[in-house]
Coordinates of C-alpha atoms in Angstrom, one line a residue:
Chain A
M12 CA 0.0 0.0 0.0
N13 CA 1.3 3.5 -0.8
R14 CA 1.6 5.2 2.5
G15 CA 4.3 7.6 1.3
R16 CA 8.1 7.1 1.5
V17 CA 11.1 8.8 2.9
I18 CA 13.4 10.4 0.3
Y19 CA 17.1 10.7 1.3
E20 CA 19.4 13.5 0.1
D21 CA 21.4 11.2 -2.2
E22 CA 18.5 9.7 -4.0
A23 CA 17.9 10.8 -7.6
E24 CA 14.3 11.9 -7.9
P25 CA 12.7 13.6 -10.9
N26 CA 10.5 15.9 -8.7
F27 CA 13.4 17.0 -6.5
R28 CA 16.5 19.1 -6.9
L29 CA 19.0 19.6 -4.1
A30 CA 22.0 21.9 -3.6
Y31 CA 24.4 22.4 -0.8
P32 CA 25.3 25.8 0.6
S33 CA 28.5 27.7 0.1
A34 CA 31.2 27.3 2.8
A35 CA 30.1 30.6 4.4
L36 CA 26.6 29.3 5.1
A37 CA 27.4 25.7 5.7
A38 CA 27.3 26.0 9.5
F39 CA 23.7 27.4 9.3
V40 CA 22.1 25.8 6.2
A41 CA 22.1 22.0 5.7
Y42 CA 20.9 22.3 2.1
Y43 CA 18.4 23.8 -0.3
F44 CA 15.9 21.7 -2.2
E45 CA 12.9 22.2 -4.5
V46 CA 9.8 20.1 -5.0
N47 CA 8.4 20.5 -8.5
Q48 CA 5.5 18.1 -8.8
S49 CA 4.3 17.7 -12.4
A50 CA 2.2 14.5 -11.9
T51 CA -1.5 14.7 -12.4
L52 CA -4.2 15.2 -9.8
A53 CA -5.0 11.5 -10.1
N54 CA -1.5 10.4 -9.1
P55 CA -0.2 12.7 -6.3
L56 CA 3.2 12.3 -4.9
Y57 CA 3.3 10.9 -1.3
L58 CA 6.2 11.6 0.9
N59 CA 7.0 10.9 4.5
A60 CA 8.8 13.3 6.8
L61 CA 10.5 11.6 9.8
P62 CA 10.7 13.1 13.2
N63 CA 13.6 15.6 12.9
L64 CA 15.3 18.7 14.4
S65 CA 15.4 20.8 11.3
N66 CA 13.3 24.0 10.6
L67 CA 12.5 24.8 7.0
L68 CA 11.7 27.9 5.1
C69 CA 9.3 27.1 2.3
I70 CA 9.0 29.6 -0.5
S71 CA 5.9 29.0 -2.7
L72 CA 6.7 29.3 -6.4
N73 CA 3.2 28.3 -7.6
P74 CA -0.1 28.9 -5.7
Q75 CA -1.0 25.2 -5.4
S76 CA -1.8 23.8 -2.0
W77 CA -0.7 20.4 -0.7
L78 CA -1.7 18.3 2.3
S79 CA 0.3 17.6 5.4
I80 CA -1.1 14.9 7.6
N81 CA 0.3 14.2 11.1
Q82 CA 0.2 10.4 11.2
K83 CA 0.0 10.3 15.0
T84 CA -2.8 12.8 15.6
G85 CA -4.5 12.7 12.2
T86 CA -4.3 16.5 12.0
V87 CA -4.7 17.6 8.3
N88 CA -3.2 20.8 7.1
A89 CA -3.9 22.2 3.7
V90 CA -0.6 24.0 3.1
K91 CA -0.6 27.0 0.8
G92 CA 1.8 29.8 0.3
S93 CA 5.2 30.3 1.8
R94 CA 5.6 28.7 5.2
L95 CA 7.8 28.2 8.2
L96 CA 7.9 24.5 8.9
G97 CA 8.9 23.5 12.4
N98 CA 10.9 20.4 13.3
L99 CA 8.8 17.3 13.6
T100 CA 8.2 15.1 16.6
D101 CA 5.7 12.9 14.7
L102 CA 5.7 11.3 11.3
H103 CA 4.1 13.5 8.7
T104 CA 2.8 12.4 5.3
S105 CA 2.8 15.1 2.6
I106 CA 0.5 14.6 -0.4
Y107 CA 1.5 16.8 -3.4
P108 CA -1.0 17.0 -6.2
A109 CA 0.0 18.3 -9.6
G110 CA 1.3 21.8 -9.8
V111 CA 3.1 22.1 -6.5
H112 CA 6.4 24.0 -6.9
E113 CA 8.2 25.1 -3.8
F114 CA 11.7 26.1 -2.8
Y115 CA 13.0 25.0 0.6
V116 CA 15.9 26.0 2.9
K117 CA 16.7 23.4 5.4
F118 CA 18.5 25.0 8.3
R119 CA 20.7 23.2 10.7
P120 CA 19.0 22.5 14.1
G121 CA 18.4 25.6 16.0
M122 CA 19.7 28.0 13.4
L123 CA 16.5 29.3 11.9
G124 CA 15.3 30.0 15.4
Q125 CA 18.4 32.1 16.0
L126 CA 17.7 34.0 12.8
V127 CA 14.0 34.6 13.4
G128 CA 13.8 34.4 17.2
F129 CA 12.4 31.2 18.6
R130 CA 13.6 28.0 20.2
T131 CA 13.4 24.8 18.1
G132 CA 11.0 23.1 20.5
E133 CA 8.6 26.1 20.3
V134 CA 7.7 25.4 16.7
E135 CA 7.6 21.6 16.8
N136 CA 5.2 20.3 14.1
A137 CA 4.3 23.9 13.3
N138 CA 3.2 24.9 9.8
V139 CA 2.8 28.7 9.9
D140 CA 2.6 31.5 7.4
L141 CA 6.1 32.8 6.7
A142 CA 4.7 36.4 6.5
A143 CA 4.4 36.3 10.3
F144 CA 8.2 36.2 10.5
I145 CA 9.6 38.0 7.5
R146 CA 8.7 40.6 4.9
L147 CA 7.6 38.2 2.2
T148 CA 6.3 39.9 -0.8
E149 CA 9.6 41.0 -2.3
L150 CA 11.3 37.7 -1.4
E151 CA 8.6 35.6 -3.1
E152 CA 8.5 37.8 -6.2
R153 CA 12.3 37.6 -6.6
M154 CA 12.3 33.8 -6.1
Q155 CA 9.4 33.3 -8.5
A156 CA 11.2 35.5 -11.1
A157 CA 14.4 33.4 -11.0
A158 CA 14.3 31.1 -14.0
V159 CA 16.0 28.0 -12.7
F160 CA 16.8 26.2 -9.4
S161 CA 20.5 27.2 -9.4
E162 CA 19.5 30.8 -9.8
R163 CA 17.1 30.6 -6.9
V164 CA 19.9 29.0 -4.8
R165 CA 22.2 31.9 -5.6
L166 CA 19.5 34.4 -4.8
M167 CA 18.7 32.8 -1.5
E168 CA 22.4 32.6 -0.6
A169 CA 22.7 36.3 -1.3
I170 CA 19.6 37.1 0.8
L171 CA 20.7 34.9 3.7
V172 CA 24.4 35.6 3.9
K173 CA 24.3 39.0 5.7
P174 CA 21.7 38.2 8.4
V175 CA 22.9 34.7 9.0
L176 CA 26.5 35.7 9.5
E177 CA 25.4 38.2 12.0
I178 CA 23.9 35.4 14.2
P179 CA 25.9 35.3 17.4
I180 CA 26.9 31.7 18.0
D181 CA 27.9 31.1 21.6
Y182 CA 29.9 28.3 23.2
R183 CA 26.8 26.3 24.1
Q184 CA 25.5 26.3 20.5
K185 CA 28.9 25.2 19.2
V186 CA 29.0 22.3 21.6
V187 CA 25.5 21.3 20.5
Q188 CA 26.3 21.5 16.8
I189 CA 29.5 19.3 17.3
A190 CA 27.5 16.8 19.4
L191 CA 24.9 16.6 16.6
Q192 CA 27.6 15.9 14.1
K193 CA 28.9 13.2 16.3
F194 CA 25.4 11.7 16.5
D195 CA 25.3 11.5 12.7
R196 CA 26.3 8.3 11.0
N197 CA 29.7 9.3 9.8
A198 CA 30.9 10.5 13.1
F199 CA 28.8 8.2 15.2
N200 CA 30.6 5.3 16.9
P201 CA 28.2 3.0 18.8
N202 CA 31.0 2.2 21.2
Q203 CA 31.2 5.8 22.1
P204 CA 28.3 6.5 24.5
L205 CA 27.1 9.9 25.4
R206 CA 29.5 10.0 28.4
A207 CA 32.4 9.5 26.0
I208 CA 31.1 12.3 23.7
C209 CA 30.9 14.6 26.7
R210 CA 34.5 13.8 27.7
E211 CA 35.6 14.5 24.2
L212 CA 33.7 17.8 24.1
G213 CA 35.0 18.7 27.6
V214 CA 31.5 19.1 29.2
S215 CA 29.7 17.0 31.8
Y216 CA 26.5 15.2 30.7
P217 CA 24.3 17.6 32.9
S218 CA 25.9 20.5 31.1
L219 CA 25.4 18.9 27.7
H220 CA 21.8 18.2 28.6
R221 CA 21.3 21.8 29.6
Y222 CA 22.9 23.2 26.4
F223 CA 20.6 21.0 24.3
N224 CA 17.6 22.0 26.3
E225 CA 18.5 25.7 26.0
T226 CA 19.3 25.7 22.3
L227 CA 16.9 23.1 20.9
G228 CA 14.4 22.3 23.6
Y229 CA 15.2 18.6 23.6
S230 CA 17.6 16.2 25.4
P231 CA 20.8 14.9 23.8
K232 CA 19.4 11.4 24.1
Y233 CA 16.2 12.2 22.1
C234 CA 18.3 14.0 19.4
Q235 CA 20.7 11.1 19.2
K236 CA 17.7 8.7 18.9
I237 CA 16.0 10.5 16.0
I238 CA 19.3 11.0 14.1
R239 CA 20.3 7.4 14.6
F240 CA 16.8 6.3 13.4
K241 CA 17.0 8.4 10.2
N242 CA 20.4 6.9 9.3
A243 CA 19.3 3.3 10.2
L244 CA 16.2 3.6 8.0
Q245 CA 18.4 4.6 5.1
L246 CA 20.5 1.5 5.7
Y247 CA 17.5 -0.7 6.0
K248 CA 16.2 0.6 2.7
R249 CA 19.5 -0.2 1.0
H250 CA 20.3 -3.5 2.7
G251 CA 17.1 -4.8 4.3
S252 CA 16.7 -6.4 7.7
R253 CA 20.0 -8.4 7.4
Y254 CA 22.1 -5.3 7.9
P255 CA 24.0 -5.5 11.2
F256 CA 22.0 -2.9 13.1
E257 CA 24.3 -3.3 16.1
D258 CA 26.9 -1.4 14.0
I259 CA 24.9 1.7 14.3
G260 CA 24.0 1.6 17.9
Y261 CA 21.0 -0.7 18.0
T262 CA 21.0 -4.0 20.0
D263 CA 19.6 -5.8 17.0
F264 CA 17.0 -5.4 14.2
S265 CA 14.1 -5.8 16.6
H266 CA 15.4 -2.8 18.6
F267 CA 15.4 -0.8 15.3
V268 CA 11.8 -1.9 14.6
K269 CA 10.8 -0.9 18.1
D270 CA 12.2 2.6 17.6
A271 CA 10.3 2.8 14.3
R272 CA 7.1 2.0 16.0
Q273 CA 7.8 4.4 18.8
L274 CA 8.8 7.3 16.6
T275 CA 6.5 6.8 13.6
Q276 CA 3.8 4.3 14.7
R277 CA 4.8 2.3 11.6
L278 CA 7.0 -0.6 10.6
P279 CA 10.2 0.4 8.7
S280 CA 8.8 -1.2 5.5
E281 CA 5.9 1.3 5.6
L282 CA 8.2 4.4 5.6
Chain B
M149 CA -57.2 4.6 -5.0
T150 CA -54.4 7.1 -4.3
I151 CA -54.6 9.6 -1.4
V152 CA -55.1 12.4 -4.0
E153 CA -58.0 10.6 -5.6
K154 CA -59.6 10.0 -2.3
I155 CA -59.3 13.7 -1.4
L156 CA -60.8 14.8 -4.7
Q157 CA -63.6 12.3 -4.3
R158 CA -64.3 13.6 -0.8
I159 CA -64.6 17.2 -1.8
N160 CA -66.3 16.2 -5.1
R161 CA -63.9 18.2 -7.3
P162 CA -62.5 15.7 -9.7
E163 CA -61.5 18.4 -12.1
L164 CA -59.4 20.3 -9.5
L165 CA -56.1 18.4 -10.2
P166 CA -56.1 19.0 -14.0
I167 CA -57.0 22.6 -13.5
L168 CA -54.2 23.2 -11.0
S169 CA -51.5 21.2 -12.8
E170 CA -52.4 21.9 -16.4
E171 CA -54.6 24.9 -16.9
L172 CA -52.7 27.3 -14.4
T173 CA -49.3 28.6 -15.3
P174 CA -46.6 27.8 -12.6
S175 CA -46.7 31.4 -11.6
E176 CA -50.5 31.4 -11.2
L177 CA -50.3 28.2 -9.2
N178 CA -47.6 29.7 -7.0
S179 CA -49.8 32.7 -6.3
L180 CA -52.7 30.6 -5.5
L181 CA -50.8 28.3 -3.1
L182 CA -49.2 31.3 -1.4
E183 CA -52.6 32.6 -0.6
V184 CA -53.7 29.2 0.6
F185 CA -50.7 28.9 2.9
R186 CA -51.2 32.5 4.1
R187 CA -54.7 31.7 5.1
Q188 CA -53.7 28.4 6.8
T189 CA -50.9 30.0 8.8
G190 CA -53.2 32.8 9.7
R191 CA -55.4 30.3 11.6
L192 CA -52.4 28.7 13.3
S193 CA -51.9 29.4 17.0
P194 CA -48.4 29.3 18.7
A195 CA -49.5 26.2 20.6
E196 CA -50.5 24.5 17.3
L197 CA -47.2 25.5 15.8
L198 CA -45.3 23.8 18.6
Q199 CA -47.5 20.7 18.1
Q200 CA -46.6 20.7 14.4
Y201 CA -43.0 21.0 15.3
Q202 CA -43.2 18.0 17.6
K203 CA -45.0 15.9 15.0
N204 CA -43.1 16.8 11.8
R205 CA -40.2 14.5 11.1
F206 CA -38.4 17.0 8.8
V207 CA -37.9 19.9 11.2
K208 CA -35.9 18.7 14.2
P209 CA -32.3 19.6 14.5
A210 CA -29.6 17.0 13.7
D211 CA -28.5 15.1 16.7
T212 CA -24.8 15.5 15.9
D213 CA -22.1 17.4 17.7
F214 CA -22.2 20.5 15.5
M215 CA -18.8 21.8 16.2
A216 CA -17.1 18.5 15.7
L217 CA -19.0 17.8 12.5
H218 CA -18.1 21.2 11.3
A219 CA -14.4 20.5 12.0
L220 CA -14.6 17.3 9.9
E221 CA -16.3 19.2 7.1
T222 CA -13.5 21.8 7.1
R223 CA -10.9 19.0 6.8
L224 CA -12.8 17.5 3.9
L225 CA -13.2 20.8 2.1
Q226 CA -9.5 21.5 2.5
I227 CA -8.7 18.1 0.8
F228 CA -11.3 18.8 -1.9
E229 CA -9.8 22.2 -2.6
T230 CA -6.2 20.8 -2.6
F231 CA -7.2 18.6 -5.5
R232 CA -8.7 21.6 -7.2
F233 CA -12.4 20.8 -6.5
K234 CA -13.6 24.3 -5.8
A235 CA -15.9 24.3 -2.8
V236 CA -19.4 25.8 -3.5
E237 CA -22.0 26.7 -0.9
L238 CA -25.2 25.9 -2.6
S239 CA -28.6 27.3 -1.9
P240 CA -30.8 25.2 0.4
V241 CA -33.3 25.1 -2.4
A242 CA -33.0 24.1 -6.0
P243 CA -35.3 24.6 -9.0
L244 CA -38.4 22.4 -8.9
G245 CA -37.5 19.2 -10.8
C246 CA -33.8 19.6 -10.3
C247 CA -33.4 15.8 -9.7
S248 CA -36.4 14.2 -11.3
V249 CA -36.2 16.0 -14.7
V250 CA -32.7 14.7 -15.6
A251 CA -32.3 11.7 -13.3
T252 CA -34.4 8.6 -12.5
A253 CA -35.6 10.2 -9.2
D254 CA -39.2 10.3 -8.1
Q255 CA -40.4 13.8 -7.3
Q256 CA -42.4 12.3 -4.4
K257 CA -39.2 11.6 -2.6
I258 CA -38.3 15.3 -2.8
L259 CA -39.7 18.1 -0.6
S260 CA -41.3 20.2 -3.3
A261 CA -41.7 23.9 -2.3
L262 CA -43.2 27.1 -3.6
R263 CA -41.8 29.7 -6.0
G264 CA -40.7 27.0 -8.4
T265 CA -38.3 25.4 -5.9
E266 CA -37.7 22.2 -4.1
V267 CA -35.6 21.6 -0.9
L268 CA -32.1 20.4 -1.9
A269 CA -32.3 16.6 -2.2
D270 CA -29.1 16.0 -4.1
A271 CA -26.3 18.5 -4.4
T272 CA -24.8 16.8 -7.4
N273 CA -27.9 17.7 -9.4
A274 CA -27.6 21.3 -8.2
L275 CA -23.9 21.3 -9.2
A276 CA -24.8 20.0 -12.6
L277 CA -27.1 23.0 -13.1
H278 CA -24.4 25.3 -11.9
V279 CA -21.9 23.8 -14.4
A280 CA -24.4 23.9 -17.2
D281 CA -25.2 27.5 -16.4
L282 CA -21.5 28.4 -16.4
K283 CA -21.0 26.7 -19.8
K284 CA -24.1 28.0 -21.5
S285 CA -23.7 31.6 -20.3
G286 CA -20.1 31.6 -21.4
Q287 CA -18.8 32.4 -17.9
W288 CA -16.5 29.4 -18.2
K289 CA -14.7 28.7 -21.4
P290 CA -12.1 25.8 -21.6
V291 CA -8.7 26.7 -22.9
S292 CA -8.1 23.2 -24.2
A293 CA -10.5 20.5 -25.1
T294 CA -9.5 18.4 -22.1
D295 CA -10.1 21.1 -19.5
Q296 CA -12.4 20.2 -16.7
L297 CA -14.6 22.0 -14.3
R298 CA -14.4 20.6 -10.8
F299 CA -16.6 21.5 -7.9
S300 CA -17.3 20.2 -4.4
A301 CA -19.9 20.8 -1.8
I302 CA -21.0 19.6 1.6
Q303 CA -24.7 20.2 2.0
R304 CA -27.6 19.1 4.2
H305 CA -30.0 17.1 2.1
V306 CA -33.7 16.4 2.8
R307 CA -35.5 13.4 1.4
T308 CA -39.1 12.5 2.1
P309 CA -39.3 8.7 2.3
K310 CA -39.6 7.7 6.0
V311 CA -36.3 6.3 7.3
A312 CA -36.5 2.8 8.6
I313 CA -32.9 2.3 9.6
P314 CA -31.9 3.3 13.2
G315 CA -29.5 6.3 13.2
H316 CA -30.7 7.5 9.8
T317 CA -32.6 10.8 9.7
Q318 CA -34.7 12.7 7.2
H319 CA -32.0 15.3 6.7
F320 CA -28.3 14.5 6.5
K321 CA -25.0 15.9 5.4
I322 CA -23.5 14.7 2.1
G323 CA -20.2 15.6 0.6
C324 CA -20.1 15.8 -3.2
L325 CA -17.5 16.0 -6.0
V326 CA -18.4 16.7 -9.6
S327 CA -16.2 16.8 -12.7
S328 CA -17.5 18.2 -16.0
G329 CA -15.7 17.9 -19.3
R330 CA -16.1 16.9 -22.9
D331 CA -15.6 13.7 -24.8
T332 CA -12.3 13.9 -26.6
G333 CA -12.1 10.2 -27.5
S334 CA -10.6 7.1 -26.0
F335 CA -12.5 7.7 -22.8
E336 CA -10.0 10.3 -21.8
F337 CA -12.3 12.3 -19.6
E338 CA -13.8 9.2 -18.0
R339 CA -10.3 7.7 -17.2
E340 CA -8.8 10.9 -15.8
S341 CA -11.8 12.2 -13.9
M342 CA -12.5 8.9 -12.2
A343 CA -8.8 8.5 -11.3
E344 CA -9.0 12.0 -9.7
H345 CA -12.2 11.2 -7.7
L346 CA -10.5 8.0 -6.4
A347 CA -7.3 10.0 -5.5
V348 CA -9.4 12.5 -3.5
M349 CA -11.3 9.7 -1.7
T350 CA -8.1 7.8 -1.0
A351 CA -6.3 10.9 0.4
L352 CA -9.4 11.6 2.5
L353 CA -10.4 8.2 3.8
R354 CA -7.2 6.2 3.9
D355 CA -4.6 8.9 4.5
A356 CA -6.4 11.7 6.5
L357 CA -9.0 9.7 8.4
Q358 CA -7.0 6.5 8.5
V359 CA -9.9 4.0 8.1
D360 CA -8.8 0.4 8.6
A361 CA -9.4 -0.5 4.9
L362 CA -10.6 1.1 1.8
R363 CA -11.8 -0.5 -1.4
F364 CA -13.7 0.6 -4.5
K365 CA -16.2 -1.4 -6.4
F366 CA -16.8 -0.7 -10.1
I367 CA -20.2 -1.7 -11.4
R368 CA -21.0 -1.9 -15.1
R369 CA -24.1 0.0 -16.1
S370 CA -26.0 0.3 -19.4
G371 CA -26.0 3.4 -21.4
N372 CA -22.4 3.2 -22.7
A373 CA -22.0 2.3 -26.4
D374 CA -19.7 -0.7 -26.3
G375 CA -19.3 -1.7 -22.6
R376 CA -15.5 -1.1 -22.7
L377 CA -15.7 1.8 -20.3
L378 CA -15.3 -0.1 -17.1
E379 CA -12.2 -2.0 -18.2
Q380 CA -10.6 1.1 -19.8
V381 CA -11.1 3.2 -16.6
K382 CA -10.0 0.5 -14.2
N383 CA -6.8 -0.4 -16.3
H384 CA -5.9 3.3 -16.5
I385 CA -6.2 3.8 -12.7
L386 CA -4.3 0.7 -11.9
Q387 CA -1.5 1.7 -14.3
L388 CA -1.2 5.0 -12.4
R389 CA -1.4 3.6 -8.9
N390 CA -0.9 0.1 -7.6
D391 CA -2.0 1.0 -4.1
L392 CA -5.8 1.1 -4.8
V393 CA -8.1 -1.8 -4.4
I394 CA -10.6 -1.9 -7.2
E395 CA -13.1 -4.7 -7.6
T396 CA -15.5 -5.1 -10.5
E397 CA -19.0 -6.3 -10.9
T398 CA -19.7 -6.7 -14.6
T399 CA -23.0 -8.5 -14.3
P400 CA -24.8 -6.6 -11.6
S401 CA -27.8 -8.3 -9.9
R402 CA -29.9 -5.1 -9.9
E403 CA -30.5 -2.8 -12.9
N404 CA -29.8 0.9 -12.4
Q405 CA -30.6 3.5 -15.0
Y406 CA -29.3 6.4 -12.8
Y407 CA -25.7 5.9 -13.9
K408 CA -24.5 5.5 -17.5
G409 CA -21.8 3.0 -18.2
L410 CA -20.1 2.9 -14.9
Q411 CA -21.1 3.3 -11.2
Y412 CA -18.7 2.9 -8.4
K413 CA -19.0 2.4 -4.7
I414 CA -16.7 3.4 -1.8
L415 CA -16.4 0.8 0.9
I416 CA -14.5 1.4 4.2
T417 CA -13.8 -0.8 7.1
V418 CA -14.0 0.7 10.6
R419 CA -13.5 -1.3 13.7
G420 CA -13.8 -4.5 11.7
Q421 CA -17.1 -3.7 10.1
E422 CA -17.4 -2.7 6.4
Y423 CA -19.6 0.2 5.4
E424 CA -20.7 1.6 2.0
I425 CA -19.8 5.2 2.7
G426 CA -20.2 6.7 -0.8
D427 CA -21.0 6.1 -4.4
G428 CA -20.8 7.8 -7.7
G429 CA -20.5 7.3 -11.5
F430 CA -21.1 8.9 -14.8
V431 CA -24.4 10.6 -15.5
D432 CA -25.9 12.2 -18.6
W433 CA -27.4 15.2 -16.9
T434 CA -25.2 17.9 -18.5
Q435 CA -25.8 16.2 -21.9
Q436 CA -29.5 16.7 -21.3
L437 CA -29.2 20.2 -19.8
L438 CA -26.9 21.5 -22.6
Q439 CA -28.4 19.4 -25.4
N440 CA -24.9 18.1 -26.3
K441 CA -24.0 14.5 -26.5
K442 CA -20.3 15.3 -26.0
E443 CA -20.8 16.6 -22.5
R444 CA -19.4 14.3 -19.8
F445 CA -20.2 14.4 -16.0
L446 CA -18.9 12.4 -13.1
I447 CA -20.4 12.6 -9.7
T448 CA -19.4 11.3 -6.2
G449 CA -21.4 11.4 -3.1
L450 CA -19.9 10.7 0.4
G451 CA -22.0 10.2 3.5
V452 CA -20.3 12.8 5.7
E453 CA -22.7 12.5 8.6
M454 CA -22.4 8.7 8.6
L455 CA -18.6 9.1 8.3
F456 CA -18.7 11.4 11.3
R457 CA -20.6 8.9 13.4
L458 CA -18.3 6.1 12.4
M459 CA -15.1 8.0 13.2
A460 CA -16.4 9.4 16.5

């Protein structure tokens, strides 16, 4: 049954384009992407968004609404226009009918909040009109006027670079960002528990916990859990249930399935 | 002997019915009846009015949680609009004969009213008139031959047959989708419009309301030239999407002249029990209204109030 699917950054998709930020913005922006759905109304695109820590700016390039359904609560949002999309604590399924064309900026955890003035936890599962945060008309018009994705990326970089580089990054935020990188697959070592990461960062666990709560609104354990799950799901999609899940911090495959159920209320095969 | 015949016999005025229905113009009859009702209501006391209210099965409020039902309707309309079915708030009354003139519906099952109207008994018929008016008056002109008009509505319907099933009421909320287009050959309109209606119902019932199971049943109906319609539409949809469950009934046990060529039913499972929550199909109403055989019209009706009770 089609219940949507998760698309990863390295997957080639006809409806998606993705670009990474310049070095100057790499600490703030994870990447830019665009959804340009040309399918018919009869065959909408179904995508799943996993629980995550990222906040998104969504610039509408075409006035076609789409549906966002919180799979835990059943809340349905008909999303139209440019939006600020909060980080997710629940699985969300997006249904894009024909004509949806949107440009997204995916900020690193906590960074959009720094720019606009909120804590990540304050906008969890939020889907709000971007006009409430920034002057939108001119931005939308300029983005819509740009002919191609690469031009829109350049334009967005030029718009972001000044305000973003003025964001004051304090010691706590730096520690949180480094810890998040360590949680990610490439840096993550299952034999390195949180205590070891704390030692490496030169902070106690209570301090790390406090830094995470102050900057993101979540505990380090919760953040580690959702990052690990995202990476594990990608490996499951590539290698199936025989992948050695203990290599990425799970006790076994059942542990991974249990996390899937807890975080998304679904089996990994349904994501 | 019918009730009307008995009444005419009792008052000894057998010519009254032909006079009222054939000799008087609709406008004259309306004026006459307005005066009759004015005199009748003039004699009515407040106590008698209350008695009428207590006895009349059409006039009591719905027994649903209004706010919660309204919230469900808003979710439904958001989904309809996302799939470009423009939501329309119809009048609570339609022109007299709105259903029975173009469809196989008995006028006795509809609450006929004065001033050339009837209480809305089927919003899809009212939407067919809206579409036909837009096309005939030139307010809507297609850019390409395959352009479609899509509308949705959620309306309270009133039907007169006494309900026998517990939980059913004389008035109830129905959600409707209609698609109007032209025949461009190869069943293009039929294939695409039906796929769109199923996509909306799937997004609504399976994805948003998360019913336990959803399946569609296609039923072959007469009125289509070569009978290939059902297979063509089904194959097209299954090519587009492999996640839909579509069953077919090519030799239906009961005849139905309402739909032409293809009828479909929407079946959902909630708490282990399967319910027929909606149905639809192709009808020739816009062909009749616009006197054009090329017109195509697909309707879907969804039992919103029943759905609300099931999902509560």
